[in-house]
Coordinates of C-alpha atoms in Angstrom, one line a residue:
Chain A
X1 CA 9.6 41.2 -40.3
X2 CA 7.7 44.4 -41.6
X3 CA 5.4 45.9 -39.3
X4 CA 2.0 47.4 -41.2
X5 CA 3.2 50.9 -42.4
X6 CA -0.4 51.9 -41.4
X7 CA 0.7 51.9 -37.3
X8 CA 1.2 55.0 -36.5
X9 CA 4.8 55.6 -34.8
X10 CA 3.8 55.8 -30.9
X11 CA 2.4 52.6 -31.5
X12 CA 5.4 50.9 -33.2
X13 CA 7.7 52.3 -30.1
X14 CA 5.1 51.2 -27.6
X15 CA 4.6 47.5 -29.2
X16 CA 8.3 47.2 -29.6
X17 CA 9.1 48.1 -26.3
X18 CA 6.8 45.4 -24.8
X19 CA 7.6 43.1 -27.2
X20 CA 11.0 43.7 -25.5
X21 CA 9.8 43.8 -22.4
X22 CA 7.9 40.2 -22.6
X23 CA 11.4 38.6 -24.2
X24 CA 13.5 39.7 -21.4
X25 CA 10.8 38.8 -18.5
X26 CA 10.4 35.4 -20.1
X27 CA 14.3 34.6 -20.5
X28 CA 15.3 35.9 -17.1
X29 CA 12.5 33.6 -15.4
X30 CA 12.9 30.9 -17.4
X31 CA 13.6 27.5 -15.3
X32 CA 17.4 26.6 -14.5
X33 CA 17.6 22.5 -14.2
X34 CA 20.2 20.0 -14.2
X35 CA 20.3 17.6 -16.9
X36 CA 20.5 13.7 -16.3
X37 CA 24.2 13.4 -16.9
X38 CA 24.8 16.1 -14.4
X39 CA 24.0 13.3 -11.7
X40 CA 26.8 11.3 -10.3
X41 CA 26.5 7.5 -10.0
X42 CA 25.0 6.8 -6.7
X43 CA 23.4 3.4 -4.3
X44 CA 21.4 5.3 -2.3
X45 CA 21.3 4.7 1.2
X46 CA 17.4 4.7 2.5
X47 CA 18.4 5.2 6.5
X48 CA 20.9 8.1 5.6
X49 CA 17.6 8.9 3.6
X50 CA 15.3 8.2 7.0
X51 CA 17.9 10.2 9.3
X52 CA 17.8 13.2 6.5
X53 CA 13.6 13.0 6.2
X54 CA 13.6 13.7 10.3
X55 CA 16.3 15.9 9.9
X56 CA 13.9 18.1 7.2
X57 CA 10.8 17.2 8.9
X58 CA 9.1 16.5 5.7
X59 CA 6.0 14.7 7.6
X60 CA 5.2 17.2 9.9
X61 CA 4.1 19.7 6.2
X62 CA 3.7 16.7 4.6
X63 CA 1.6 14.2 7.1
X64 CA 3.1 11.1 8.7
X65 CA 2.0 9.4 5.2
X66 CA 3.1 12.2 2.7
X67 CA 0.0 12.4 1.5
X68 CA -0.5 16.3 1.9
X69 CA -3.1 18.3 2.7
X70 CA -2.0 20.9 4.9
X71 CA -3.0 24.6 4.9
X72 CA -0.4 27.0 4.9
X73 CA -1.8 30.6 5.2
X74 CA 0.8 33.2 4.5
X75 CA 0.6 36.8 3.5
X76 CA 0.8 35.4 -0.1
X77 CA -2.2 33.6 0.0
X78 CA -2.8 30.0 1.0
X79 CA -0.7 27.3 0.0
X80 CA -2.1 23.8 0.3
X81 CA 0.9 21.4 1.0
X82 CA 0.8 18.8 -2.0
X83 CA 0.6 14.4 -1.7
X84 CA 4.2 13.8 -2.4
X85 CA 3.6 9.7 -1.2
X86 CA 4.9 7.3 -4.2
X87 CA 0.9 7.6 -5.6
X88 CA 1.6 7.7 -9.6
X89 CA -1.2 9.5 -10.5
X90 CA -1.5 12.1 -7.0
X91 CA 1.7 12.0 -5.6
X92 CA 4.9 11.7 -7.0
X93 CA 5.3 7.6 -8.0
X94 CA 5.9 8.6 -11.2
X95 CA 9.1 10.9 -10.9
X96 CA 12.4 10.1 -12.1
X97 CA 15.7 11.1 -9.7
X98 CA 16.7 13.9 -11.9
X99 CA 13.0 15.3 -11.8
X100 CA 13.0 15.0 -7.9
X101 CA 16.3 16.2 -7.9
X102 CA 14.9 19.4 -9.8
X103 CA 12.4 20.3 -7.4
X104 CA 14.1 19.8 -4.7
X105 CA 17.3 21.8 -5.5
X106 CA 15.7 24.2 -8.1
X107 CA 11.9 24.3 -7.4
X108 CA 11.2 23.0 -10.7
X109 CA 8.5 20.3 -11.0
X110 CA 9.2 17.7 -14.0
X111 CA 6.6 19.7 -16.9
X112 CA 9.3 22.5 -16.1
X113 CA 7.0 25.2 -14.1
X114 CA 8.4 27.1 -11.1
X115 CA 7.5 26.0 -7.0
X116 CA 6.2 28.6 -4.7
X117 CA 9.3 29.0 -2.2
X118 CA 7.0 28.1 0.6
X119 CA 8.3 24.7 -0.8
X120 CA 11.6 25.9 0.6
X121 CA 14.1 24.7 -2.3
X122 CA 15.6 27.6 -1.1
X123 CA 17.3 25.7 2.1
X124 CA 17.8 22.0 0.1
X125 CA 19.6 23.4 -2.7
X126 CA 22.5 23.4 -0.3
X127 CA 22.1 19.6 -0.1
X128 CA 24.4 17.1 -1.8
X129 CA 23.3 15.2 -4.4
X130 CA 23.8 11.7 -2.7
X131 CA 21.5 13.0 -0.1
X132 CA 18.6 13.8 -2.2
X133 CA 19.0 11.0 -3.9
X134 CA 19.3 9.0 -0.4
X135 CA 15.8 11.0 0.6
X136 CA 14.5 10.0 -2.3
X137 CA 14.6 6.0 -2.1
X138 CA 13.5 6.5 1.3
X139 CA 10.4 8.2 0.4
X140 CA 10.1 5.9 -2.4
X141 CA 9.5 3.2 0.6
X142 CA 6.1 5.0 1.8
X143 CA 2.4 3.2 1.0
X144 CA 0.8 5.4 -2.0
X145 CA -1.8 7.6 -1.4
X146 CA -3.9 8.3 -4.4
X147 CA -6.5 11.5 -2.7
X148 CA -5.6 14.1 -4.8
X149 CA -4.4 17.5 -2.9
X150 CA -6.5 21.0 -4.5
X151 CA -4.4 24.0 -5.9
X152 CA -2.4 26.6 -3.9
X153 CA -5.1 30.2 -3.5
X154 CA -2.5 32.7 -4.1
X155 CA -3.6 36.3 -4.9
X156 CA -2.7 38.1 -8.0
X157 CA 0.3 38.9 -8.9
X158 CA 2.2 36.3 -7.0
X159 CA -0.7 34.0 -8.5
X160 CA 2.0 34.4 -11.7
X161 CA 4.1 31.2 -11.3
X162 CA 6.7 32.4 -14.0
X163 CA 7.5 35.6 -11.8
X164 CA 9.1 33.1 -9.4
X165 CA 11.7 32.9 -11.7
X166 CA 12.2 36.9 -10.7
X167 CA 12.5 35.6 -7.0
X168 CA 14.9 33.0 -7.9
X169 CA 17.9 35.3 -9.5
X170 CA 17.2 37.5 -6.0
X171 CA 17.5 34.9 -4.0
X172 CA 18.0 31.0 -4.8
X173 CA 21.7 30.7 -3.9
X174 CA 23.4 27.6 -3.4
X175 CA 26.4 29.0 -1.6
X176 CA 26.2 28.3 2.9
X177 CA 25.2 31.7 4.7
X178 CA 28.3 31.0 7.4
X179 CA 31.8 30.6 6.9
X180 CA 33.3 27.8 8.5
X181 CA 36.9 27.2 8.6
X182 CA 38.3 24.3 7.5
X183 CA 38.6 21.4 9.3
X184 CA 35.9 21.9 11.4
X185 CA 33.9 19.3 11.0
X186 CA 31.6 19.7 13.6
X187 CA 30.4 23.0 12.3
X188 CA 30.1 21.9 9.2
X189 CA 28.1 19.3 10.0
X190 CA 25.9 21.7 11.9
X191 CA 26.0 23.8 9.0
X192 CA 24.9 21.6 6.4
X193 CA 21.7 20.2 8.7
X194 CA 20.6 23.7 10.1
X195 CA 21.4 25.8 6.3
X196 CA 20.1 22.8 4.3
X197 CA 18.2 20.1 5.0
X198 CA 16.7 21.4 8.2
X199 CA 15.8 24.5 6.9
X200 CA 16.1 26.4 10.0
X201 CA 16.6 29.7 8.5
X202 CA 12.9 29.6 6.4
X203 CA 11.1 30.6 10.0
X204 CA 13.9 32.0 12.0
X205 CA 15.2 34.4 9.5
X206 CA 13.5 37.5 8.8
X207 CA 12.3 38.1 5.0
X208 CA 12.0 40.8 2.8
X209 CA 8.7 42.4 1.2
X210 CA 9.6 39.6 -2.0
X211 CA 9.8 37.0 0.7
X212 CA 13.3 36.5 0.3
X213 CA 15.4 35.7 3.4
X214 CA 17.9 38.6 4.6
X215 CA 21.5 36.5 4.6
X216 CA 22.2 39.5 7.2
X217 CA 20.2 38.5 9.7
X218 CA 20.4 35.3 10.1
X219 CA 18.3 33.0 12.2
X220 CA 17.8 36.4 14.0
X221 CA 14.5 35.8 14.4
X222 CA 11.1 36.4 12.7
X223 CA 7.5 37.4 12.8
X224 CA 5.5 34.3 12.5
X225 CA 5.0 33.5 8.7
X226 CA 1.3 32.7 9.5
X227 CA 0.7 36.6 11.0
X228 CA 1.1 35.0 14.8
X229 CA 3.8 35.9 17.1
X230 CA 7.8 35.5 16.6
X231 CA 10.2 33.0 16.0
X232 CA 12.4 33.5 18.1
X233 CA 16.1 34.8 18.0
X234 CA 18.2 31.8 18.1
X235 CA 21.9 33.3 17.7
X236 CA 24.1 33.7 21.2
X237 CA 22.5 37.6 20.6
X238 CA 21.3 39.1 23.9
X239 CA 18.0 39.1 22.3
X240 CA 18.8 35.3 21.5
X241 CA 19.7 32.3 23.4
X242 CA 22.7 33.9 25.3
X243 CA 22.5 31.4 28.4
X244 CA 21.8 28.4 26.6
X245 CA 25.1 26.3 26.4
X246 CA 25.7 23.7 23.7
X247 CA 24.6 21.1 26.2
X248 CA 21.3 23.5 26.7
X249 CA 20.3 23.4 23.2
X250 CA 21.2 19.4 22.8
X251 CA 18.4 18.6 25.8
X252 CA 16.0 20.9 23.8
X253 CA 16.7 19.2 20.5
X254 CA 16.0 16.0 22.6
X255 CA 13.4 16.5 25.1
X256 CA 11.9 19.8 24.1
X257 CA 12.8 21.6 27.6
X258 CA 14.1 24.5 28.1
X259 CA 16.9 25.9 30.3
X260 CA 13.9 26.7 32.8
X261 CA 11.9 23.7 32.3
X262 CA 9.4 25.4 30.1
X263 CA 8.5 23.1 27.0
X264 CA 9.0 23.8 23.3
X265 CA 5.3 25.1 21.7
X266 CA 3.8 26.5 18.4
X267 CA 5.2 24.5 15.4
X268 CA 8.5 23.9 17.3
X269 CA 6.9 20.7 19.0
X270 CA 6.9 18.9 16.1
X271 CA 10.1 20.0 14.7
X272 CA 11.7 19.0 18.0
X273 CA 10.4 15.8 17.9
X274 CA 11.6 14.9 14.5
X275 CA 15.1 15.9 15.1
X276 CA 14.6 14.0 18.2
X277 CA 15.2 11.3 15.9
X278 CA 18.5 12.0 14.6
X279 CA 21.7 10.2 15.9
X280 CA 23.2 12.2 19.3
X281 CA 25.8 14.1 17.0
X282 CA 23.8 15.5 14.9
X283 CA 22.3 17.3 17.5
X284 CA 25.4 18.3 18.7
X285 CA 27.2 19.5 15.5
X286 CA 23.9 21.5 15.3
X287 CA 24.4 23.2 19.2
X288 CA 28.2 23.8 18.0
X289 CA 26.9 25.1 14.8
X290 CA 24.4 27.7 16.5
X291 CA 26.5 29.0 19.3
X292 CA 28.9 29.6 16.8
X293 CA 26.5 32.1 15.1
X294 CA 27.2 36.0 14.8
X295 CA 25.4 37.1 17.7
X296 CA 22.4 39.7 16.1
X297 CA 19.8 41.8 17.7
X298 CA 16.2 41.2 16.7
X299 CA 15.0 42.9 13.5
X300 CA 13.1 45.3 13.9
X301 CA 9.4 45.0 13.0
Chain B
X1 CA -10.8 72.4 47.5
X2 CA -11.5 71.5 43.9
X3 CA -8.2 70.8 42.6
X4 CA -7.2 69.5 46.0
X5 CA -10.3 66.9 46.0
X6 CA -9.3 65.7 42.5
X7 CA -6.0 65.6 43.6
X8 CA -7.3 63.0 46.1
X9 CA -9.4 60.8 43.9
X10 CA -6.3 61.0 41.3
X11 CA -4.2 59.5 44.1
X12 CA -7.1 57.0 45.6
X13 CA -7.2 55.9 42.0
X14 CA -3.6 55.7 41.8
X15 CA -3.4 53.6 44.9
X16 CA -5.8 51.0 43.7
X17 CA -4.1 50.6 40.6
X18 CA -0.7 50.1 41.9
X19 CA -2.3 47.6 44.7
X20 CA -4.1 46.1 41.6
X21 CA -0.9 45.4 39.7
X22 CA 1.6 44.6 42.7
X23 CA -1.1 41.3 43.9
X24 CA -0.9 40.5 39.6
X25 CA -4.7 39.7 39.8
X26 CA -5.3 40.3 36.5
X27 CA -6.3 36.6 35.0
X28 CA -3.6 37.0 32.9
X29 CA -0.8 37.2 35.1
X30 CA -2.4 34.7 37.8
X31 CA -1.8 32.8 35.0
X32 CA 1.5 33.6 33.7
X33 CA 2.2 32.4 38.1
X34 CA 0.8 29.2 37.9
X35 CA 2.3 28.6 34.7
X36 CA 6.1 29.5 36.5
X37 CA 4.9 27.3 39.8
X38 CA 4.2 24.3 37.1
X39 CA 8.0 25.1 35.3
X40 CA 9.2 24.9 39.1
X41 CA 8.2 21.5 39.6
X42 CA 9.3 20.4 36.2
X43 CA 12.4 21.6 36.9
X44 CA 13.0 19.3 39.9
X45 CA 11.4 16.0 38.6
X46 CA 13.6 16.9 35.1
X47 CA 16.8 17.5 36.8
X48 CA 16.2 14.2 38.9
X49 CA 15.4 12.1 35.6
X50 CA 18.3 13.4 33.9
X51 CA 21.0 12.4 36.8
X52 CA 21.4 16.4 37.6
X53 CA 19.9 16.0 40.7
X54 CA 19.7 12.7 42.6
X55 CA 16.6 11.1 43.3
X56 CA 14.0 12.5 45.9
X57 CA 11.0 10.7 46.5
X58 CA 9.2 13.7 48.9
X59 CA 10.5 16.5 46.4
X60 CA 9.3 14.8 43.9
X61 CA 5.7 14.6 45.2
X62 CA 5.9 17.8 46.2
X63 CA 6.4 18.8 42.6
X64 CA 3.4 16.8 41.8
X65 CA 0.8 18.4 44.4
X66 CA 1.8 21.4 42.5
X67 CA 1.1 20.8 39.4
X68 CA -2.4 19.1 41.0
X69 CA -3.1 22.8 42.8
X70 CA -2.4 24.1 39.0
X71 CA -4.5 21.8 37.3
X72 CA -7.4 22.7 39.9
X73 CA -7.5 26.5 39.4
X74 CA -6.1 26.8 35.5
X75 CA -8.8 26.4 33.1
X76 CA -10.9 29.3 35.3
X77 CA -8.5 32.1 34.3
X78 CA -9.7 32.1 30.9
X79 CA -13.0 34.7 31.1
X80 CA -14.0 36.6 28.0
X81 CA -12.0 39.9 27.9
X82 CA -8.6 38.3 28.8
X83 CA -7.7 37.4 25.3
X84 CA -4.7 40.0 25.6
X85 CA -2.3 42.4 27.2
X86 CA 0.1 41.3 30.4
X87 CA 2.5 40.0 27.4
X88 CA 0.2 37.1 27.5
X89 CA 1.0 34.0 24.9
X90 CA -2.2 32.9 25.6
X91 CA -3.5 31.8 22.1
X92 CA -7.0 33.1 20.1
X93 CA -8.0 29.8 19.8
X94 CA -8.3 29.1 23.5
X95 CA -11.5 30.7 23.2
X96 CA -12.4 29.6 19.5
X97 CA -11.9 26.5 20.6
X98 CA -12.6 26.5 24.0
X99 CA -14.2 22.6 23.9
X100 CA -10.7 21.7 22.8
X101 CA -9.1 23.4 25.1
X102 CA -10.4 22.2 28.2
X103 CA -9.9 18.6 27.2
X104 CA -6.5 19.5 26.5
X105 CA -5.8 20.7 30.2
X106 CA -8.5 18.1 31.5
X107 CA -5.9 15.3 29.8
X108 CA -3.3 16.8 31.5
X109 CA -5.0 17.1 35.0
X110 CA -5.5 13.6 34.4
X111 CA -2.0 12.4 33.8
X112 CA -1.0 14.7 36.9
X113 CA -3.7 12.7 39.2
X114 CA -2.7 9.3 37.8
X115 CA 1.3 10.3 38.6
X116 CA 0.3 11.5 42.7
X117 CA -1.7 8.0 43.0
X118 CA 1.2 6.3 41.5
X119 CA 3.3 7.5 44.4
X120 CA 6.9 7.0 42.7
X121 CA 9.6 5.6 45.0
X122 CA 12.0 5.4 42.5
X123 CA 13.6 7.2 39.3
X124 CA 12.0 4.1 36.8
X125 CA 8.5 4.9 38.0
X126 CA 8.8 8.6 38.8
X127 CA 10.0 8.7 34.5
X128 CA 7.3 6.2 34.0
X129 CA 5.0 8.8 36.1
X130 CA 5.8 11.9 34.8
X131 CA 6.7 11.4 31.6
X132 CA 2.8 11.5 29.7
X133 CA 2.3 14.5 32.2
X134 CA 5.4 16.1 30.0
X135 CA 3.3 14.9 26.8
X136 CA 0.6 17.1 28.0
X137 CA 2.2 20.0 28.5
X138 CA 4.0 20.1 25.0
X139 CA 0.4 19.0 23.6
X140 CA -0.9 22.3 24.7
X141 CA 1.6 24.1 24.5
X142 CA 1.8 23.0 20.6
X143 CA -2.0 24.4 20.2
X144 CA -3.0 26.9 22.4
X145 CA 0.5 29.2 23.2
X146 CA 1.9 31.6 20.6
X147 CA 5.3 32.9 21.7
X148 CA 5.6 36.7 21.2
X149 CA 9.4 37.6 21.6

C-alpha cells in the first residue's frame, strides 16, 4: 500500500506508529477460548454440580434464583451482577457447554467479548472441566427468569472491555498459587475448593492498582473491595488465625462461630452458610488446606 | 503561680480523662462490653450444644438473663456522634438505616425473651431455644458490623 506522497513525513511516522500501536493492542487482547473438540466426553453429574454451586456460592452474587441483580460497587465502577438462570433470552438458556465453559474458565461470553474479572474467572479457571460442566447441568435445573439485568457503570478507561485482555496476560493463570506435595490428598482437595471454585483468594488476597491479585500474599488479607473495612488475614500469620486449629475453622465453616463465640458478619454470613452445605470433608480438606498456608503478615495499606 | 495553676488544670484535665477512659464510658466501648458479656454467654450455651461442655440447666439460664440485660440497654448506645473511633465496627448504616436497625436487635430481643420463657431443661430444647437467638446475631451481624482488622 502507498501512502499519499502529499503527507508530510512526521505524519507518515506518527500514523505508522499508531497504526502499529492499534495492531499490537488488538492481538495481545484478543480472546483466548477453547474450541469444542477441546472438551472431553463427559455425563455430568448435577449433585457434584449442587455441592460445587455451594461450594462457589454462586446464589449469594447471583440470588437464590440466579436471576441477578446485585450491585457491586468497586473502585472500578459499579458492576451489576447479571441473570445467569436458564432464561433464553435474559439469562443464559441459550448457551452451549463450550460457551459456558469459556466464560467460566476464560471470561469470554459466547459473541467473544471479554468479562470484567469481578466475574472472578480468575479463581474457576483452576476448575476441571467435568466440574464446570457438572455446575453447569445443575444450573441448567433452575426455573427461568426472563427480567433482564441493566449494564455494568464502569468509568473510562476500564469502561474499555478489550483492555481486559491487557489484564488477562498479567494475570489469568491457570496454574494453583500453593504447592502441595504429592499424595496429599487432603490438601489438595482443600486446594482445589479454596483456589478454584470457592474463590477464596478474590476478597482475602490483596490486589494491585490493575486489580490483579498479588500470588505473594496470599489470602493475607485485604481492604474491603467495596471501600469498607478488611478481610481479614486468614493464613496461621500472627496477624492471621494463629489459634484457630483445624477443628476451629471446621465449626466456623459449619456454624459460623468463632473460637470466642463471636459470629461470622459482613458478606462472610452468607458465604458460611453456603459452604455449610458441603459434605463434612470438604470442610476439612479446606481447614487442612489453610493451616497449611505460608504464614504472612498483613499488607500494608 | 501562673504556670503552676496551669500546671494544675493540665493535671485536673488529665485526671478526668484517664478516669474517663479506665470506667470505658464512651458509648462505643460500653458497647464493645455488652457485646463481649453476649459472646460470654454464647460461649457456654455453644459449648453445651456441641458436647464440649455437659448440659447445665442454671448456666444456661444464666447465659440467657444476660443476653436479656444486653437486649435491654443495647439499641441506646447508638447517639449521633458515635459513628467512630474506640476501634468500633459499628457500621454507617446503623444510623442510615436506623428503622432497620432497631427491628434487627428488637427481633433478636425477641428470640432471647421467647428462649428465658421457654425455660430449657434439657439440651433438645435449650438447641431448640437458642438456636433463632444465634440467627439473630449473625443477621445483624451480616448488616450492621464491618470488621476493621
Amino acid at each position: 500500500m502507498r501512502l499519499p506522497s502529499t503527507w508530510p513525513r512526521p505524519a507518515i511516522v506518527v500514523a505508522s506508529v499508531a497504526a502499529a500501536l492499534l495492531l499490537a493492542f488488538g492481538w495481545l487482547t484478543r480472546p483466548h477460548t477453547l474450541s469444542a473438540r477441546d472438551i472431553p466426553p463427559h455425563v455430568p453429574d448435577p449433585l457434584n454440580g449442587e455441592r460445587l454451586f455451594h461450594a462457589g456460592g454462586c446464589a449469594s452474587c447471583h440470588g437464590a434464583g440466579l436471576e441477578g441483580g446485585l450491585d457491586l460497587p468497586t473502585a472500578f465502577g459499579t458492576f451489576r451482577v447479571p441473570n445467569i438462570s436458564p432464561d433464553r433470552g435474559a439469562g443464559i438458556g441459550g448457551w452451549s457447554d463450550l460457551d459456558f465453559i469459556n466464560a467460566m474458565q476464560s471470561g469470554v461470553s459466547p459473541d467473544g467479548t471479554h468479562y470484567y474479572p469481578a466475574f472472578p474467572y480468575g479463581s474457576y479457571t483452576r476448575m476441571t472441566l467435568p466440574d464446570v460442566l457438572d455446575l453447569k447441568s445443575y444450573m441448567d435445573s433452575f426455573e427461568p427468569v426472563s427480567a433482564l439485568v441493566p449494564g455494568h457503570d464502569i468509568a473510562f478507561p476500564w469502561s474499555i472491555r478489550r483492555g481486559i485482555g491487557l489484564w488477562k496476560l498479567l494475570y489469568l493463570d491457570a496454574s494453583f498459587v500453593v504447592p502441595v506435595a504429592a499424595g496429599q490428598d487432603a490438601l489438595e482437595q482443600g486446594r482445589y475448593l479454596v483456589e478454584s471454585v470457592g474463590h477464596c483468594g478474590e476478597c482475602h488476597t490483596p490486589r494491585s492498582q490493575l486489580g490483579g491479585l498479588l500470588r505473594n500474599q496470599w489470602l493475607a488479607g485485604a481492604p474491603g473491595l467495596d471501600g469498607e473495612g478488611r478481610v481479614p488475614n486468614i493464613t496461621p500469620h500472627a496477624d492471621g488465625l494463629p489459634g484457630w486449629s483445624e477443628r476451629d475453622i471446621v465449626r466456623y465453616l459449619k456454624s459460623g462461630f468463632t473460637p470466642d463465640y463471636d459470629t461470622v458478619g459482613g458478606s462472610m454470613a452468607q458465604v458460611q452458610e453456603n459452604l455449610a452445605r458441603l459434605p463434612d470433608g470438604d470442610r476439612a480438606a479446606i481447614a487442612a488446606y489453610l493451616k497449611s498456608l505460608p504464614p504472612l503478615p498483613d499488607p500494608p495499606d | 503561680m501562673a504556670s503552676f495553676r496551669k500546671l494544675t488544670i493540665t493535671g485536673t484535665l488529665l485526671f478526668v480523662t484517664a478516669g474517663l477512659a479506665v470506667a470505658g464510658d464512651s458509648p462505643q466501648e460500653q458497647r464493645h462490653e455488652l457485646m463481649e458479656d453476649t459472646g460470654g454467654g454464647a460461649k457456654t450455651i455453644g459449648k453445651m450444644l456441641e458436647g464440649e461442655n455437659p448440659f447445665d440447666a442454671a448456666a444456661a439460664m444464666e447465659a440467657l438473663q444476660t443476653w436479656a440485660k444486653v437486649a435491654g440497654q443495647f439499641g441506646d448506645l447508638f447517639p449521633e456522634g458515635s459513628e467512630t473511633g474506640f476501634d468500633t465496627e459499628a457500621k454507617p448504616n446503623i444510623w442510615s438505616d436506623r428503622e432497620g436497625f432497631d427491628a434487627a436487635l428488637n427481633a433478636w430481643a425477641e428470640a432471647v425473651d421467647a428462649a428465658i420463657a421457654a425455660s430449657p431443661q434439657d439440651l433438645e430444647a435449650l438447641g431448640a431455644a437458642a438456636g433463632p437467638v444465634f440467627k439473630k446475631c449473625k443477621a445483624c451481624h451480616e448488616e450492621y458490623r464491618v470488621k476493621d482488622e
